[in-house]
Structures are given as C-alpha cells and as structure tokens.
Coordinates of C-alpha atoms in Angstrom, one line a residue:
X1043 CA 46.9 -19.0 149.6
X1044 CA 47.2 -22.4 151.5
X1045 CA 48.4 -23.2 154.4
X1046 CA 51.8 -25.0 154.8
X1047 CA 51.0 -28.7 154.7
X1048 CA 48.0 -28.8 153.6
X1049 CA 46.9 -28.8 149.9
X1050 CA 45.6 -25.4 148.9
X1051 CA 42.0 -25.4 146.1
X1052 CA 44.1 -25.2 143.1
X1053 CA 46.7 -27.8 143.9
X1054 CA 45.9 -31.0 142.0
X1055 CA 49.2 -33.1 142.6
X1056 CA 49.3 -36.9 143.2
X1057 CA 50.3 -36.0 146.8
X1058 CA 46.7 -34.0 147.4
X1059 CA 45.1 -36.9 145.7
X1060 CA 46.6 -39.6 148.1
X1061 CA 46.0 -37.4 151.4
X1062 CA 42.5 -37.3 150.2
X1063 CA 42.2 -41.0 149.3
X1064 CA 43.9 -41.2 153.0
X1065 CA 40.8 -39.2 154.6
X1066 CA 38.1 -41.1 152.9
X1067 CA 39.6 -44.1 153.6
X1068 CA 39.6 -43.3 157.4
X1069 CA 35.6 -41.8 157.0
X1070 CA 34.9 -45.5 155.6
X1071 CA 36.8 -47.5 158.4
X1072 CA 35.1 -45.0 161.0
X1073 CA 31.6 -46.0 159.3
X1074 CA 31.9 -49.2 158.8
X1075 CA 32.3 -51.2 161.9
X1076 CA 29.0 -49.0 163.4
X1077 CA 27.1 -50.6 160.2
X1078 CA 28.3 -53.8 160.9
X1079 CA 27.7 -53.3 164.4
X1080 CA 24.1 -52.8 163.7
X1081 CA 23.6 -56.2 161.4
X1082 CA 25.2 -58.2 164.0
X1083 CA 23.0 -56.9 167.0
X1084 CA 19.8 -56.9 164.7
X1085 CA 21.2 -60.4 163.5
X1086 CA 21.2 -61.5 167.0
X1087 CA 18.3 -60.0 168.5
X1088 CA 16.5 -61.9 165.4
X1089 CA 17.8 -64.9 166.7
X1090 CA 17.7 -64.2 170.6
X1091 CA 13.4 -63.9 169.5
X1092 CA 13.7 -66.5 167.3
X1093 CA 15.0 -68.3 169.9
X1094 CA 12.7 -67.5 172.5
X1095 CA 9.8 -68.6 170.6
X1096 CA 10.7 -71.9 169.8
X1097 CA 11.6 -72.9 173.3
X1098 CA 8.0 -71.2 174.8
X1099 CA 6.0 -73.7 171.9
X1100 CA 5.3 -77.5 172.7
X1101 CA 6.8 -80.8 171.4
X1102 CA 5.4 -81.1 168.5
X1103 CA 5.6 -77.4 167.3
X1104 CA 9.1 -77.3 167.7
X1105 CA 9.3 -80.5 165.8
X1106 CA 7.2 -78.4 162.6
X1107 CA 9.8 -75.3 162.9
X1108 CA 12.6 -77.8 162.4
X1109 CA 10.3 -78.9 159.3
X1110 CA 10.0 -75.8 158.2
X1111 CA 13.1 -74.8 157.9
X1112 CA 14.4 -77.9 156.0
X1113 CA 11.2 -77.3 153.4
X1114 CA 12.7 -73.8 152.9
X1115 CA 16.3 -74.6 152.7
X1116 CA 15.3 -77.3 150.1
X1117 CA 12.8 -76.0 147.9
X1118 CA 14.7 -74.9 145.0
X1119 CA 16.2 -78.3 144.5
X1120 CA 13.0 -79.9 145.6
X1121 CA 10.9 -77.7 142.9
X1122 CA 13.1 -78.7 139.9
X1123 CA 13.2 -82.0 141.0
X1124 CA 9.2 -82.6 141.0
X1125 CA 9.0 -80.2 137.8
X1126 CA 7.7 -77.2 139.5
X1127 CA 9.8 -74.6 137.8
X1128 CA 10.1 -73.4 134.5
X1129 CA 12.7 -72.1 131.8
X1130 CA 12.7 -68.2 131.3
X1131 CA 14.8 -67.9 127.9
X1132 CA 14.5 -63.9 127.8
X1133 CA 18.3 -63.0 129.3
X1134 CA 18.2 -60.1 132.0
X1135 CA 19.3 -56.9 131.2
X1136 CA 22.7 -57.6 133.6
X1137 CA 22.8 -60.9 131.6
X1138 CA 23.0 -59.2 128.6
X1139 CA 25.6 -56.4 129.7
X1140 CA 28.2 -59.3 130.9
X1141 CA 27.8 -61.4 127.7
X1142 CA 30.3 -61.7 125.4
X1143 CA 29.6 -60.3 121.8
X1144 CA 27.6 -62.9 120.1
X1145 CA 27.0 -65.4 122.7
X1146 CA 23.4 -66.3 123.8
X1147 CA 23.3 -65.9 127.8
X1148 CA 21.5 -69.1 129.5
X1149 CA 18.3 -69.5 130.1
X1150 CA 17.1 -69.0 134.2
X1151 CA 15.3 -71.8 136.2
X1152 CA 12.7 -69.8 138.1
X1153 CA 10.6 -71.6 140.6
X1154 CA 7.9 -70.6 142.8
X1155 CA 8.2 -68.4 145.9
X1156 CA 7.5 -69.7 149.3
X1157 CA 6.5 -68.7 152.5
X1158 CA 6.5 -71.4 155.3
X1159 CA 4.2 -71.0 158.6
X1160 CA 4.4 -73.8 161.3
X1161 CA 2.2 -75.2 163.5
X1162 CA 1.5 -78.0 165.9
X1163 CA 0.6 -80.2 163.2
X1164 CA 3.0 -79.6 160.3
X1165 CA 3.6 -76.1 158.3
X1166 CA 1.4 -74.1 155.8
X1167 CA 3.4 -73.3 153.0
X1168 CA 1.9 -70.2 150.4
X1169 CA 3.3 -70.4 146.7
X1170 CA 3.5 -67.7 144.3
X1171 CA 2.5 -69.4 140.4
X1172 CA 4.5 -69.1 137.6
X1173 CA 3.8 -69.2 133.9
X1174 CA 2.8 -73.3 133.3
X1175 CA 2.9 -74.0 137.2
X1176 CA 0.2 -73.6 138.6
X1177 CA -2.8 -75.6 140.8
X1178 CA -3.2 -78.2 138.7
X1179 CA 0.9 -78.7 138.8
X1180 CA 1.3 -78.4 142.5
X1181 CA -2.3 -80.6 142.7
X1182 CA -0.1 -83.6 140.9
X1183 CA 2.8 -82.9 142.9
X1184 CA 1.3 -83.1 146.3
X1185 CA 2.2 -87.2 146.7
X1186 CA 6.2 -86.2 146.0
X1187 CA 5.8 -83.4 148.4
X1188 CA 5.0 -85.2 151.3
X1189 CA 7.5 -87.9 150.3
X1190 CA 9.7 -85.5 150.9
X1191 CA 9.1 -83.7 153.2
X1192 CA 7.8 -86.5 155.4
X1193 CA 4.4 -85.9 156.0
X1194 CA 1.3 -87.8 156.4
X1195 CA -0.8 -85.9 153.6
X1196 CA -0.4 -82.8 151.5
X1197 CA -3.6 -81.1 149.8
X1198 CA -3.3 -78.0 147.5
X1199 CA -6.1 -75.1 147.2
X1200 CA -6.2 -72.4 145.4
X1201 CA -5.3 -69.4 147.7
X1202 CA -6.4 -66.1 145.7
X1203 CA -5.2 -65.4 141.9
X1204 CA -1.7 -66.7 141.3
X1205 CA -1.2 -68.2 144.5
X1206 CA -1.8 -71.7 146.1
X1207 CA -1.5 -72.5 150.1
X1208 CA -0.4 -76.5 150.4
X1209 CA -1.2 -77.8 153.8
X1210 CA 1.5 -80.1 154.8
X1211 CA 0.4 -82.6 157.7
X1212 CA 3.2 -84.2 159.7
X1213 CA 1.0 -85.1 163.0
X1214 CA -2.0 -87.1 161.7
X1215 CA -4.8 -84.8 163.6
X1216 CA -7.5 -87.2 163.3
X1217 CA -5.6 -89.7 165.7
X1218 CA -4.3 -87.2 167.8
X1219 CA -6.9 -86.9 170.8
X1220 CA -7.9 -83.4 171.7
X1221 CA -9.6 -82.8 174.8
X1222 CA -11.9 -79.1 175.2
X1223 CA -12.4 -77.1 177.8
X1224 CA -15.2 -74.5 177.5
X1225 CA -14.5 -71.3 178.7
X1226 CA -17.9 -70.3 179.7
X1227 CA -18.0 -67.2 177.7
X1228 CA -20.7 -66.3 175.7
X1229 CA -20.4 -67.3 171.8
X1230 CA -20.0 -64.6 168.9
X1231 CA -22.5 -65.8 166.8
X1232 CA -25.3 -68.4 167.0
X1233 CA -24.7 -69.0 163.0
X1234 CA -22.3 -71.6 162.9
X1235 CA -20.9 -74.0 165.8
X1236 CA -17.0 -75.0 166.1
X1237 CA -16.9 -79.0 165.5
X1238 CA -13.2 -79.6 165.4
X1239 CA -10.3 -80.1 163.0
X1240 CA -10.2 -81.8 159.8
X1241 CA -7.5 -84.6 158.3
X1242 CA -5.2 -81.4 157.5
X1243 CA -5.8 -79.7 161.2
X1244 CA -8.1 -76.8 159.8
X1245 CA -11.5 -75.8 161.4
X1246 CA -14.8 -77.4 160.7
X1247 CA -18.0 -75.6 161.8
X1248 CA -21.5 -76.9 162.1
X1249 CA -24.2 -74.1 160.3
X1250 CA -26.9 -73.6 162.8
X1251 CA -28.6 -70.6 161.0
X1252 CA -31.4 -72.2 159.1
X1253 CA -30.9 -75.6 159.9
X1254 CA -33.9 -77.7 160.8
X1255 CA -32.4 -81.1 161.6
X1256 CA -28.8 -83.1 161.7
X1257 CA -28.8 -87.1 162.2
X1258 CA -25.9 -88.2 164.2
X1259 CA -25.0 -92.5 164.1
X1260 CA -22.1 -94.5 165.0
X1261 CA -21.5 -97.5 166.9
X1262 CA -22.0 -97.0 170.5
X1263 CA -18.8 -95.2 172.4
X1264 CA -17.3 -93.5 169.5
X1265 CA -18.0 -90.1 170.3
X1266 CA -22.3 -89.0 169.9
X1267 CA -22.9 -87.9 173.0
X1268 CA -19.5 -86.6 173.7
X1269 CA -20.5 -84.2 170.3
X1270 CA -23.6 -83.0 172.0
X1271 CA -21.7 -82.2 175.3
X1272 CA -19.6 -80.3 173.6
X1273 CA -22.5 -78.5 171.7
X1274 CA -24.5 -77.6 174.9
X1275 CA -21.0 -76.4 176.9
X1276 CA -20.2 -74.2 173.9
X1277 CA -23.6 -72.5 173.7
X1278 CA -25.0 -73.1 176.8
X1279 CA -23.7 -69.2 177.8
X1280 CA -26.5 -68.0 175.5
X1281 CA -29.1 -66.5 176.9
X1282 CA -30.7 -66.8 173.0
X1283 CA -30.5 -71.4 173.4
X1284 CA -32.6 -73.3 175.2
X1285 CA -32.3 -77.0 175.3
X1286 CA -34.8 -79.9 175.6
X1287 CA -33.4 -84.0 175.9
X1288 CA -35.2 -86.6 175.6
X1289 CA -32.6 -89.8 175.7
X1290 CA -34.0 -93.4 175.1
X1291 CA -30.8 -94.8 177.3
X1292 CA -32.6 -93.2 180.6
X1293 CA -35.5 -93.5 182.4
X1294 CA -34.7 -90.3 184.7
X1295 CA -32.8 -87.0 183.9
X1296 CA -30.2 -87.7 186.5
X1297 CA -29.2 -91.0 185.1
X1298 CA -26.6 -91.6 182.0
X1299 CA -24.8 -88.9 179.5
X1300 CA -27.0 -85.6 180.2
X1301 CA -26.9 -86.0 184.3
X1302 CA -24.7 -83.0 184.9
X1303 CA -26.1 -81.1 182.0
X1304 CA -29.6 -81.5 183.6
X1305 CA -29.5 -77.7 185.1
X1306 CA -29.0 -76.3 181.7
X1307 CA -31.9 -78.3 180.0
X1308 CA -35.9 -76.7 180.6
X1309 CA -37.3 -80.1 179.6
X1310 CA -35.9 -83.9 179.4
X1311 CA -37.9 -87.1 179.3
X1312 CA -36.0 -90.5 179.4
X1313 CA -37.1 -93.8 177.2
X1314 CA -41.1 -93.8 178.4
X1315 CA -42.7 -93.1 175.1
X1316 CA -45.6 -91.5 176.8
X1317 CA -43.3 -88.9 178.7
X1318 CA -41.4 -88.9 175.3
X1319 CA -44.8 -87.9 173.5
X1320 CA -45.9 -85.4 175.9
X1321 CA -42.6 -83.1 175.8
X1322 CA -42.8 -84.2 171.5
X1323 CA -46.0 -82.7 171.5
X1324 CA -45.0 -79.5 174.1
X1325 CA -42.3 -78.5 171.2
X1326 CA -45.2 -79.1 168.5
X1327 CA -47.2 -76.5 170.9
X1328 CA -44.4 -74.0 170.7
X1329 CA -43.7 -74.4 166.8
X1330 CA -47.5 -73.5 166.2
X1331 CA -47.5 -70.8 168.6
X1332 CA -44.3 -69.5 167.1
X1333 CA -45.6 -69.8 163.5
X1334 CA -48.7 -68.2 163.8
X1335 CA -47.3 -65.0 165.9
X1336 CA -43.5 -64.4 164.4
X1337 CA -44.8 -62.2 162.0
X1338 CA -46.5 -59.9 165.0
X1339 CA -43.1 -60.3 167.2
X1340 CA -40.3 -60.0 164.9
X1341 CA -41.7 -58.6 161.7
X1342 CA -40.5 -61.2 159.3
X1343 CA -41.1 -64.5 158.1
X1344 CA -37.8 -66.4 159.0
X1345 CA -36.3 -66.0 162.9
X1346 CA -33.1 -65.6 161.5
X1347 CA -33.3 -62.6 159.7
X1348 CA -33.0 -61.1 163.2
X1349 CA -31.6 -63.3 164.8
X1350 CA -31.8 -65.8 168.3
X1351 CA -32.5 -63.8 171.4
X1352 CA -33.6 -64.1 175.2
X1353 CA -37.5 -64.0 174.2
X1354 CA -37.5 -65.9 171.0
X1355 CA -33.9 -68.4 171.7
X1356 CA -33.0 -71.0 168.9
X1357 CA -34.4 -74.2 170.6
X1358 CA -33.0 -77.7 170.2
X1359 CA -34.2 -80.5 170.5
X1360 CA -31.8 -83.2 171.3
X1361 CA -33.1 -86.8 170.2
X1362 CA -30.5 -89.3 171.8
X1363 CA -31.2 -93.2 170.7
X1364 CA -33.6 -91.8 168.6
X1365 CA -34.6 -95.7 167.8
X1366 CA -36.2 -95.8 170.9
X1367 CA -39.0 -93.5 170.0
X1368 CA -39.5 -94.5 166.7
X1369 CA -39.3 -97.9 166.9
X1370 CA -42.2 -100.4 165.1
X1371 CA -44.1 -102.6 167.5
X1372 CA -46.3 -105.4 166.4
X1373 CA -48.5 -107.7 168.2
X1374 CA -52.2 -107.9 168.9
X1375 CA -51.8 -107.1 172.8
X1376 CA -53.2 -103.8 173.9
X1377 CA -50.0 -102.5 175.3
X1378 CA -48.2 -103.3 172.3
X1379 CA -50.6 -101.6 170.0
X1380 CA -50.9 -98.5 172.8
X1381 CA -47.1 -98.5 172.0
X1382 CA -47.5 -98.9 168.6
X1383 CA -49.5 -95.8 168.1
X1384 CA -47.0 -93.4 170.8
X1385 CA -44.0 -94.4 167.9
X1386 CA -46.2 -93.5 164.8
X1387 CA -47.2 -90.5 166.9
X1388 CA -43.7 -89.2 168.1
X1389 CA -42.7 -90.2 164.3
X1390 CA -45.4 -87.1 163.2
X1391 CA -44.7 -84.8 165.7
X1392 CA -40.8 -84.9 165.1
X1393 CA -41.5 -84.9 161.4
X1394 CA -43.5 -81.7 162.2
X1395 CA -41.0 -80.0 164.2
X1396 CA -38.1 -80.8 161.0
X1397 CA -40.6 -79.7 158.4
X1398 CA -41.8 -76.7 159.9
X1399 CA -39.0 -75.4 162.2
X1400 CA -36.5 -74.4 160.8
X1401 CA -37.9 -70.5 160.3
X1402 CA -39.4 -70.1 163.6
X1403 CA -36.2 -70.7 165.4
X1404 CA -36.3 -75.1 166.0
X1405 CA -33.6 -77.4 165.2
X1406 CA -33.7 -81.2 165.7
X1407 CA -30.2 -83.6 166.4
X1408 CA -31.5 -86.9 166.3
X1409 CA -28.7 -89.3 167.4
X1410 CA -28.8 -93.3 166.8
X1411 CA -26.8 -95.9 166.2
X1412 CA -27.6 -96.8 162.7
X1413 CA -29.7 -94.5 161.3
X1414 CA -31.3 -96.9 159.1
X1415 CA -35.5 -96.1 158.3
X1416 CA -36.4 -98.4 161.5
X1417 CA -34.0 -96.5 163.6
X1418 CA -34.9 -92.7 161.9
X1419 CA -38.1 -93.0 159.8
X1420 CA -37.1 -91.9 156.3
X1421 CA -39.4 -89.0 156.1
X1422 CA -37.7 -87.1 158.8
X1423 CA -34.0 -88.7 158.1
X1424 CA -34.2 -87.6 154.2
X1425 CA -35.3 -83.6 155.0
X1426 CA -32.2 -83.3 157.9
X1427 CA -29.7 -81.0 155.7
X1428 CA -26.8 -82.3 157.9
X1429 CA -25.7 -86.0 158.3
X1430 CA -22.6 -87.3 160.6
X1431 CA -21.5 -90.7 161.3
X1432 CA -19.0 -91.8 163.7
X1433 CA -17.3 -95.2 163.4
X1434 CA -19.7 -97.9 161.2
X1435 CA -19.7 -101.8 160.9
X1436 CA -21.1 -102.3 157.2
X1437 CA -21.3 -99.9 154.3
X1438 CA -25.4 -99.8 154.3
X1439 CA -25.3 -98.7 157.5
X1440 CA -22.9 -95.7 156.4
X1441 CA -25.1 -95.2 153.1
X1442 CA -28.0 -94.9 155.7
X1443 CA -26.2 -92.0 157.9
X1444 CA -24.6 -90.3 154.9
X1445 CA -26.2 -90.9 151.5
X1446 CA -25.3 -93.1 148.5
X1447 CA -22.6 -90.8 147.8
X1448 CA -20.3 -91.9 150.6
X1449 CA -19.7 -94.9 148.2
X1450 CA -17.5 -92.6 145.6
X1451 CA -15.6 -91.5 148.4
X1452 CA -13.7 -94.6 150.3
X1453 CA -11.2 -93.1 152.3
X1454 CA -13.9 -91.4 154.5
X1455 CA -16.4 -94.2 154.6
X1456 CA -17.4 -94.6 158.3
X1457 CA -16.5 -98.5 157.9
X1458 CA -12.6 -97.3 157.9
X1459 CA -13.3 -95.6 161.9
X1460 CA -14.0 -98.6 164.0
X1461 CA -10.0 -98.9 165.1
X1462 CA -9.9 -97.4 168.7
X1463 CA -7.7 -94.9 167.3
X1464 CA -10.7 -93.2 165.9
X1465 CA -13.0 -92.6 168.6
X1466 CA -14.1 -88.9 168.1
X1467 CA -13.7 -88.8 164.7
X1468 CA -17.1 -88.4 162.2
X1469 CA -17.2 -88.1 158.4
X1470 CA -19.5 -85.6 156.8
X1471 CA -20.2 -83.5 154.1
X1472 CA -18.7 -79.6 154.5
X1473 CA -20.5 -76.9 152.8
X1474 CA -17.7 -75.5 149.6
X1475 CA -16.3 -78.5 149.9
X1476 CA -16.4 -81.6 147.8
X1477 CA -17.2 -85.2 148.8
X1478 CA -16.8 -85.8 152.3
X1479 CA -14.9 -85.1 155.1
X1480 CA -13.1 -86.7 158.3
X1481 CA -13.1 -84.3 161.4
X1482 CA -11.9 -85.1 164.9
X1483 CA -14.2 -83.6 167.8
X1484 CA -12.6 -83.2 170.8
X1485 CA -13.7 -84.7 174.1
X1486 CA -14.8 -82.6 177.3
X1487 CA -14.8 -83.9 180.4
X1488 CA -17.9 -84.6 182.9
X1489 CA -16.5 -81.9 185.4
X1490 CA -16.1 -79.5 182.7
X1491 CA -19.9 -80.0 181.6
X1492 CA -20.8 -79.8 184.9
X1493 CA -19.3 -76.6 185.7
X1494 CA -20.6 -75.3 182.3
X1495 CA -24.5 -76.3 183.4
X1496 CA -24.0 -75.3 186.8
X1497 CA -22.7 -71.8 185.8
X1498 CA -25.6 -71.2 182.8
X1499 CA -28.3 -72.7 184.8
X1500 CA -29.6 -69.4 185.6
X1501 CA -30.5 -69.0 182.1
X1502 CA -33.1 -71.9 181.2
X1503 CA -36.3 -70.9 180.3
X1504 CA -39.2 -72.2 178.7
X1505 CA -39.3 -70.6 175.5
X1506 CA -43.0 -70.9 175.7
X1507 CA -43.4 -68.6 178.3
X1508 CA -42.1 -65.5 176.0
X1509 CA -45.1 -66.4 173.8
X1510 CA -48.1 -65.0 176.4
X1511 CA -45.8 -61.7 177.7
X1512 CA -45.4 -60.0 174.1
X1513 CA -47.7 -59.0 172.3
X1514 CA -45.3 -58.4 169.5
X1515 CA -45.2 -54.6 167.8
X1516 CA -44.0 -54.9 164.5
X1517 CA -41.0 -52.8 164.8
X1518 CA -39.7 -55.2 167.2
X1519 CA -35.9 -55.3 168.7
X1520 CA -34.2 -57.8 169.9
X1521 CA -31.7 -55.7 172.4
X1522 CA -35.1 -53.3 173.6
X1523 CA -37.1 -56.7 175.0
X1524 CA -34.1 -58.5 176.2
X1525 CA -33.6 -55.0 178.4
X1526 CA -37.1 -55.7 179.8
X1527 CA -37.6 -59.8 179.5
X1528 CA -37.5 -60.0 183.5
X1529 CA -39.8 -56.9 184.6
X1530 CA -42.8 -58.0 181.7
X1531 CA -41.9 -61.4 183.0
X1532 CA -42.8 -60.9 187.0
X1533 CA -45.6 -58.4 185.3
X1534 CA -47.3 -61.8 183.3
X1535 CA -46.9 -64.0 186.5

C-alpha cells in the first residue's frame, strides 16, 4: 500500500516516471555546480601559481615562458608543416563504429608529443618518436625549428629510446656575460670541475681525476687567468688541493693576477727562471717521493682509486705565461747560456711532472698565449689530455692550442673569438662529444677571490710535509689520518 501522493513499488505510470525524472534532475543540478565549483577554483589556483611564478623569474625567463607557450600552441601545425608527422591509415575503433557502411574512414595525422621546459636562455622541449620520425628527422628539421620559433640555434640529441630533447636557444649564452660568485663551500667531488655553459646554455665540466696536464692560450685579456681564478675559488675550500704559481708576468707574489690569491698558494715564484727552477724542481722532489711511497700510504698504484685527501691533496701546478720559462736563448755570453740551460732544465722538470704525475696525485695547467713549440715545448704540449683556447689571431696558432682537427670544425675555430663580445669564451674538445665545443666561463671578481683565499688560507700546506709524518700502513684510510693530520703533525715537528 502507498501512500497518497506518492507512487507506490508497483506503480509504473508516466506520472511516476516524470516525478522520478523530476528528482534526478534536481540530484544533478544539486551536483553539478559543486563540480564546477571545483574546476574553476582548481583552474584558478593553477593560474594564481602559475602566475606567481612568472612574476618571481627575471627578464629574460619570462621572455622563454612566453616562448614556450607559443611553441606548444603551435606544434601541431608547425610539425606537419616541417614534415614531422605521419599518416596512420588503420581507422580507430570509434572511427569505425561512426562510419557509414562501406566507406573507408580517413586516415589520422599523428605527430609527436611535446613537453616544453623554460629557462633563462630559451626552452627544452622533449619529443616522443613516431614510426618514420625520428632523430635523424628532427636532426634535419632543427634549421626550420628555430626559424620558427625564433631562436639563435636548435640542436637535437637523442634523449633515451623513442625520445629526443631539442635545445632551443633564444639568448645566445656565449655572448651573454656571467659573472660567479663562489660560495666558499667545500666542493662534492674533486673528479670533475664546473667550467661554464656551452652555445646551447648546458654545463661543461673540466675532468680532474686522472688528468696530468691542460694547455690554456689565447690572446692576452680574453679570459686565462680569469679561468684559473675561478678554478682556485671553486676548490680552494678543499682541504684535499694545494696550489703552487709560478707566473712569468711577475717578479713578486703580490704583484699581477694571483696577488689576492697569494694566502691560498703554499709556493709561487714570479718570472726569475732560477726561482722558477727551484720550486720546478721542489714539485719534481715531491712526485719522486710520492711515487716511490704511494704504494706503502695508500695501497694502490694510482691516487685516485682513493681519492684526494688532507695528507696526500691533488696538487697543481699553475704555469701562467708559460713562454717565459721555456723560452730558447742563444748567444755566446755566459748569462745567456746560464739562461739557456734554466729553460732546457725547467722544460725536463715540467715534462717530468706531466709524464709521471698524473697517478700520484699532480696536475699541470700551463697557460700561454700561443701555445706554439717555442711557447710550450712539444713534448710536454702533445702528452696534456686537455687543450683550451680563448680568442686567436691566425689558424696555426689555433692548430697549435687545439690540434689539426679544429680545422674540420670552423664555427669553433678560436680565430672566430677575437670580437670583444667573446671575452670569456674558449673552444675545446668535450669528452662524449664530437668535434669541438664553445663554452663561456664566467668572470669572478678580485674581491670575491680575495675573500675566497682569505677564508681557505688556513688550509695551505706543503704537501711535502705529509711525506716524513706517515709511515704509510697498507690498509690506509683517508677519513682515519685526516682525523689525526694535526696531532702526528705537531708530533713530527
């Protein structure tokens, strides 16, 4: 029995069926404004962060969101147009449903699948690969990319299987000057060394681990010794790096380039070759002393299975107007022949210290203008494994600092830096990478390097002095000795 009014289980009338459509219909319009409700405030929220973000970003970031957004907006189009999509003739399974009897449904245009990051200097866009687009098809591409989307350069690399990231560069970075401040904090890893950004803004590192020697050349004032600032800032923090100068643009340490890094450096000797010769010959004396007893301190052959520390620290050797000590002197007269034989000697003890260095923990830079074989005898230029050159006047002198092979590769011939615009930017070769490769180094100020070495001063040390305090067990550990480097220090003295 029902109620009056109200339609009882059994009734099944058109009148129960459109009070019931009635209720539903009320359930729906009570539902749906709290859904849409919830879009809208997500929706906005979305764009109250969105928001945020691009007004807490600089100039020229906003001006790569605004890129980004145009790339995405027009890819589709954009993809068809520079024949990056492809005909799928097999209809869907809706597509087939919808069709009428005997009519063949069209084929789809698929294209690749985007995702656009910005940054500072333009966007990173990561594509998906389709069947008959793939590297090679975005690689041919890249030239009507960047027409399009207004860039300065495009370059496409493989990012994983299927998938390709194109670097699209809308601020050139390599004439964009960068200036570094160094935070003082000790460095991660001793391995590799951050140099700067590349032509498409990514990050170059310098290998350390295993490295013997790097040349440095370029004409004067376009960045050398601005480089090695940067290098001795950035490690500096290290208790496990010590530092040595000898600059040939000097006569004492508090003169020139390396004045304010003078409290970080354990040795420095100016452009006397005899001074130049004794601390030559002082790193020799540490090389042989380290050769003959790493096996007895660490337990291995090669320092960097183990790895730099405060008793056995990577040392470098910094070699600024290298020229100067190597240079050829000829003439009868007893001081040019006593001159003669300090260059042929510093040439053998340098050669020594490449040659033979590189396991016990040594690296050489040796930084000159034109590293010709006057400038950098040949035997110790053609065994450095790293080569940069800054800004060059004549292809033989970039042959010189890079190797014959800079000639198949024009765009980053040193020759094309000399424009002011270019001052801090070197070419070199990058390990994985091929041909060579144009990388702005950023600039740090004198006060900033004079903080830096004022800071770390505590922490020079003749690496000598480790030798004569350990007697070097074989099961030797690197964190143990550091724990008691000062006490067996004051014990020794």
């Amino acid at each position: 029995m029902s109620i009056a009014g109200s339609p009882g289980p059994g009734d099944d009338t058109p009148q129960v069926h459109l009070q019931r459509g009635r209720r539903e219909m009320k359930d729906v319009n009570g539902t749906a404004p709290v859904l849409i409700g919830a879009v809208l405030t997500l929706a906005a929220l979305w764009a109250v962060v969105s928001l945020v973000r691009y007004l807490r970003v600089d100039r020229e970031t906003r001006a790569s969101i605004r890129q980004g957004m145009r790339i995405r907006f027009g890819w589709e189009r954009l993809a068809k147009m520079a024949g990056l999509s492809v005909a799928d003739k097999t209809p869907t399974f809706l597509a087939e449903l919808v069709s009428r009897e005997g009519e063949t449904p069209k084929p789809r245009v698929l294209v690749p699948r985007i995702k656009v990051k910005p940054d500072r200097f333009g966007v990173v866009v990561r594509a998906k690969c389709l069947p008959k687009v793939g590297l090679e098809e975005f690689q041919r591409s890249a030239r009507f990319l960047a027409d399009a989307w207004r860039c300065t350069r495009v370059s496409v690399l493989p990012d994983g299987p299927g998938r390709v990231v194109i670097r699209a560069v809308r601020l050139d970075p390599l004439i964009t000057p960068t200036e570094h401040v160094p935070t003082g904090a000790v460095p991660g890893s001793l391995d590799t060394w951050g140099l700067g950004l590349d032509e498409y803004a990514d990050d170059v590192s310098l290998p350390l681990a295993n490295v013997p020697g790097v040349t440095v050349a370029g004409l004067p004032g376009f960045g050398k010794t601005s480089l090695i600032n940067k290098l001795i800032c950035d490690l500096a923090p290290s208790d496990a790096v010590q530092f040595a100068v000898a600059d040939g643009k000097v006569s004492t340490a508090h003169e020139g380039d390396y004045a304010d890094l003078t409290p970080r450096l354990f040795a420095f000797a100016g452009d006397n070759l005899t001074e130049a010769n004794a601390l030559f010959k002082r790193m020799v004396k540490l090389r042989r002393g380290r050769s003959s007893s790493i096996r007895a301190v660490l337990g291995v052959k090669n320092m960097w299975h183990v790895g730099p520390s405060r008793i056995w620290p990577l040392t470098i050797l910094i070699i600024d107007e290298a020229h100067t000590y190597f240079r050829e002197y000829k003439s009868n007269d007893a001081e040019t022949k006593k001159l003669a034989a300090l260059s042929a000697e510093n040439a053998r003890l340098v050669e020594d210290l490449v040659k033979k260095g590189r396991s016990v923990g040594i690296m050489v830079i040796l930084a000159t203008q034109k590293a010709t074989g006057d400038a950098i005898p040949t035997f110790i230029r053609d065994v450095c494994p790293l080569g940069l050159s800054f800004a060059q006047k004549t292809a033989e002198a970039s042959v010189a600092a890079l190797g014959d092979d800079i000639r198949n590769w024009p765009d980053a011939n040193p020759v094309n830096l000399q424009d002011p615009a270019y001052v801090g930017v070197a070419s070199m070769g990058v390990q994985g990478r091929p041909g060579f490769t144009r990388v702005r180094t950023p600039y740090v100020s004198d006060a900033d390097a004079a903080r830096v070495a004022d800071g770390t001063a505590h922490l020079t040390e003749d690496p000598a002095a480790y030798l004569d305090v350990y007697p070097g067990p074989v099961d030797w550990k690197p964190a143990f000795m550091d724990d008691d480097a000062d006490t067996l220090i004051a014990e020794a003295a």
